[in-house]
N, CA, C and O atoms as CSV, one atom per row, in Angstrom:
chain,resi,resn,atom,element,x,y,z
A,1,UNK,N,N,87.100,103.500,78.072
A,1,UNK,CA,C,88.430,103.956,78.498
A,1,UNK,C,C,89.509,103.039,77.948
A,1,UNK,O,O,89.532,101.844,78.243
A,2,UNK,N,N,90.398,103.602,77.151
A,2,UNK,CA,C,91.458,102.787,76.570
A,2,UNK,C,C,92.711,102.877,77.421
A,2,UNK,O,O,93.112,103.962,77.843
A,3,UNK,N,N,93.322,101.737,77.667
A,3,UNK,CA,C,94.563,101.692,78.438
A,3,UNK,C,C,95.730,101.436,77.496
A,3,UNK,O,O,95.608,100.697,76.519
A,4,UNK,N,N,96.853,102.051,77.802
A,4,UNK,CA,C,98.065,101.671,77.089
A,4,UNK,C,C,98.539,100.327,77.629
A,4,UNK,O,O,98.078,99.873,78.677
A,5,UNK,N,N,99.447,99.705,76.921
A,5,UNK,CA,C,99.920,98.389,77.348
A,5,UNK,C,C,100.541,98.420,78.748
A,5,UNK,O,O,100.197,97.565,79.564
A,6,UNK,N,N,101.442,99.364,79.070
A,6,UNK,CA,C,101.995,99.392,80.446
A,6,UNK,C,C,100.919,99.584,81.503
A,6,UNK,O,O,101.019,99.018,82.591
A,7,UNK,N,N,99.894,100.368,81.204
A,7,UNK,CA,C,98.814,100.558,82.175
A,7,UNK,C,C,98.050,99.259,82.401
A,7,UNK,O,O,97.650,98.957,83.525
A,8,UNK,N,N,97.845,98.482,81.320
A,8,UNK,CA,C,97.184,97.186,81.487
A,8,UNK,C,C,98.011,96.290,82.391
A,8,UNK,O,O,97.474,95.627,83.278
A,9,UNK,N,N,99.337,96.270,82.164
A,9,UNK,CA,C,100.215,95.467,83.019
A,9,UNK,C,C,100.081,95.926,84.464
A,9,UNK,O,O,99.993,95.103,85.375
A,10,UNK,N,N,100.067,97.244,84.674
A,10,UNK,CA,C,99.927,97.778,86.030
A,10,UNK,C,C,98.649,97.272,86.677
A,10,UNK,O,O,98.663,96.851,87.834
A,11,UNK,N,N,97.541,97.308,85.940
A,11,UNK,CA,C,96.258,96.892,86.517
A,11,UNK,C,C,96.277,95.410,86.869
A,11,UNK,O,O,95.842,95.017,87.951
A,12,UNK,N,N,96.780,94.591,85.954
A,12,UNK,CA,C,96.853,93.149,86.210
A,12,UNK,C,C,97.735,92.883,87.426
A,12,UNK,O,O,97.386,92.082,88.292
A,13,UNK,N,N,98.891,93.567,87.484
A,13,UNK,CA,C,99.815,93.362,88.591
A,13,UNK,C,C,99.183,93.768,89.916
A,13,UNK,O,O,99.358,93.083,90.924
A,14,UNK,N,N,98.451,94.878,89.920
A,14,UNK,CA,C,97.800,95.310,91.157
A,14,UNK,C,C,96.851,94.230,91.659
A,14,UNK,O,O,96.791,93.955,92.857
A,15,UNK,N,N,96.105,93.615,90.733
A,15,UNK,CA,C,95.180,92.571,91.143
A,15,UNK,C,C,95.934,91.369,91.698
A,15,UNK,O,O,95.506,90.756,92.676
A,16,UNK,N,N,97.060,91.035,91.067
A,16,UNK,CA,C,97.808,89.840,91.457
A,16,UNK,C,C,98.548,90.029,92.779
A,16,UNK,O,O,98.747,89.063,93.516
A,17,UNK,N,N,98.955,91.254,93.087
A,17,UNK,CA,C,99.941,91.433,94.145
A,17,UNK,C,C,99.350,91.958,95.444
A,17,UNK,O,O,100.091,92.351,96.345
A,18,UNK,N,N,98.039,91.969,95.552
A,18,UNK,CA,C,97.465,92.418,96.828
A,18,UNK,C,C,97.856,91.467,97.953
A,18,UNK,O,O,97.732,91.818,99.126
A,19,UNK,N,N,98.326,90.271,97.612
A,19,UNK,CA,C,98.615,89.259,98.624
A,19,UNK,C,C,100.032,89.336,99.166
A,19,UNK,O,O,100.233,89.287,100.380
A,20,UNK,N,N,101.020,89.456,98.282
A,20,UNK,CA,C,102.402,89.196,98.712
A,20,UNK,C,C,103.359,90.315,98.309
A,20,UNK,O,O,103.528,90.577,97.118
A,21,UNK,N,N,103.983,90.976,99.275
A,21,UNK,CA,C,104.909,92.066,98.967
A,21,UNK,C,C,106.135,91.616,98.179
A,21,UNK,O,O,106.610,92.351,97.313
A,22,UNK,N,N,106.657,90.420,98.464
A,22,UNK,CA,C,107.850,89.985,97.734
A,22,UNK,C,C,107.502,89.678,96.277
A,22,UNK,O,O,108.295,89.945,95.373
A,23,UNK,N,N,106.323,89.121,96.058
A,23,UNK,CA,C,105.862,88.920,94.678
A,23,UNK,C,C,105.707,90.276,93.992
A,23,UNK,O,O,105.992,90.415,92.803
A,24,UNK,N,N,105.254,91.267,94.750
A,24,UNK,CA,C,105.099,92.611,94.182
A,24,UNK,C,C,106.445,93.149,93.699
A,24,UNK,O,O,106.535,93.723,92.614
A,25,UNK,N,N,107.495,92.961,94.510
A,25,UNK,CA,C,108.819,93.435,94.103
A,25,UNK,C,C,109.261,92.761,92.808
A,25,UNK,O,O,109.756,93.419,91.892
A,26,UNK,N,N,109.080,91.451,92.742
A,26,UNK,CA,C,109.480,90.720,91.539
A,26,UNK,C,C,108.700,91.222,90.330
A,26,UNK,O,O,109.268,91.428,89.258
A,27,UNK,N,N,107.383,91.420,90.512
A,27,UNK,CA,C,106.567,91.895,89.393
A,27,UNK,C,C,106.968,93.306,88.989
A,27,UNK,O,O,106.988,93.625,87.800
A,28,UNK,N,N,107.288,94.155,89.964
A,28,UNK,CA,C,107.723,95.511,89.620
A,28,UNK,C,C,108.965,95.464,88.744
A,28,UNK,O,O,109.066,96.204,87.765
A,29,UNK,N,N,109.920,94.589,89.095
A,29,UNK,CA,C,111.132,94.482,88.284
A,29,UNK,C,C,110.808,93.973,86.892
A,29,UNK,O,O,111.309,94.502,85.900
A,30,UNK,N,N,109.963,92.937,86.816
A,30,UNK,CA,C,109.580,92.411,85.504
A,30,UNK,C,C,108.875,93.469,84.687
A,30,UNK,O,O,109.116,93.608,83.488
A,31,UNK,N,N,107.995,94.220,85.348
A,31,UNK,CA,C,107.227,95.241,84.638
A,31,UNK,C,C,108.153,96.319,84.104
A,31,UNK,O,O,108.000,96.754,82.963
A,32,UNK,N,N,109.114,96.756,84.912
A,32,UNK,CA,C,110.070,97.761,84.444
A,32,UNK,C,C,110.834,97.241,83.233
A,32,UNK,O,O,111.009,97.958,82.248
A,33,UNK,N,N,111.286,95.997,83.310
A,33,UNK,CA,C,112.061,95.424,82.207
A,33,UNK,C,C,111.215,95.357,80.938
A,33,UNK,O,O,111.683,95.723,79.860
A,34,UNK,N,N,109.975,94.893,81.063
A,34,UNK,CA,C,109.144,94.763,79.861
A,34,UNK,C,C,108.772,96.140,79.335
A,34,UNK,O,O,108.671,96.333,78.124
A,35,UNK,N,N,108.566,97.100,80.231
A,35,UNK,CA,C,108.244,98.457,79.788
A,35,UNK,C,C,109.419,99.036,78.998
A,35,UNK,O,O,109.220,99.692,77.976
A,36,UNK,N,N,110.638,98.792,79.473
A,36,UNK,CA,C,111.806,99.297,78.745
A,36,UNK,C,C,111.903,98.651,77.371
A,36,UNK,O,O,112.214,99.327,76.390
A,37,UNK,N,N,111.638,97.340,77.289
A,37,UNK,CA,C,111.667,96.670,75.980
A,37,UNK,C,C,110.618,97.262,75.051
A,37,UNK,O,O,110.883,97.479,73.869
A,38,UNK,N,N,109.431,97.521,75.581
A,38,UNK,CA,C,108.361,98.098,74.754
A,38,UNK,C,C,108.781,99.475,74.246
A,38,UNK,O,O,108.599,99.798,73.072
A,39,UNK,N,N,109.344,100.279,75.143
A,39,UNK,CA,C,109.746,101.627,74.731
A,39,UNK,C,C,110.859,101.578,73.689
A,39,UNK,O,O,110.893,102.405,72.778
A,40,UNK,N,N,111.773,100.608,73.819
A,40,UNK,CA,C,112.806,100.434,72.796
A,40,UNK,C,C,112.149,100.189,71.436
A,40,UNK,O,O,112.527,100.801,70.437
A,41,UNK,N,N,111.160,99.284,71.409
A,41,UNK,CA,C,110.491,98.952,70.149
A,41,UNK,C,C,109.771,100.150,69.560
A,41,UNK,O,O,109.705,100.300,68.340
A,42,UNK,N,N,109.229,101.008,70.424
A,42,UNK,CA,C,108.442,102.130,69.914
A,42,UNK,C,C,109.320,103.236,69.332
A,42,UNK,O,O,108.835,104.074,68.572
A,43,UNK,N,N,110.594,103.243,69.679
A,43,UNK,CA,C,111.475,104.294,69.175
A,43,UNK,C,C,111.791,104.109,67.707
A,43,UNK,O,O,112.522,104.911,67.127
């Protein structure tokens, strides 16, 4: 099963954030920002 890069980030983040909701919020924001940068590059 091949994952796209954003999906890999999602999986890693899920593993990291089972502990702390505030860390989850920060990671969600970082993930959105990096996903937008990736999509910019792909255009």
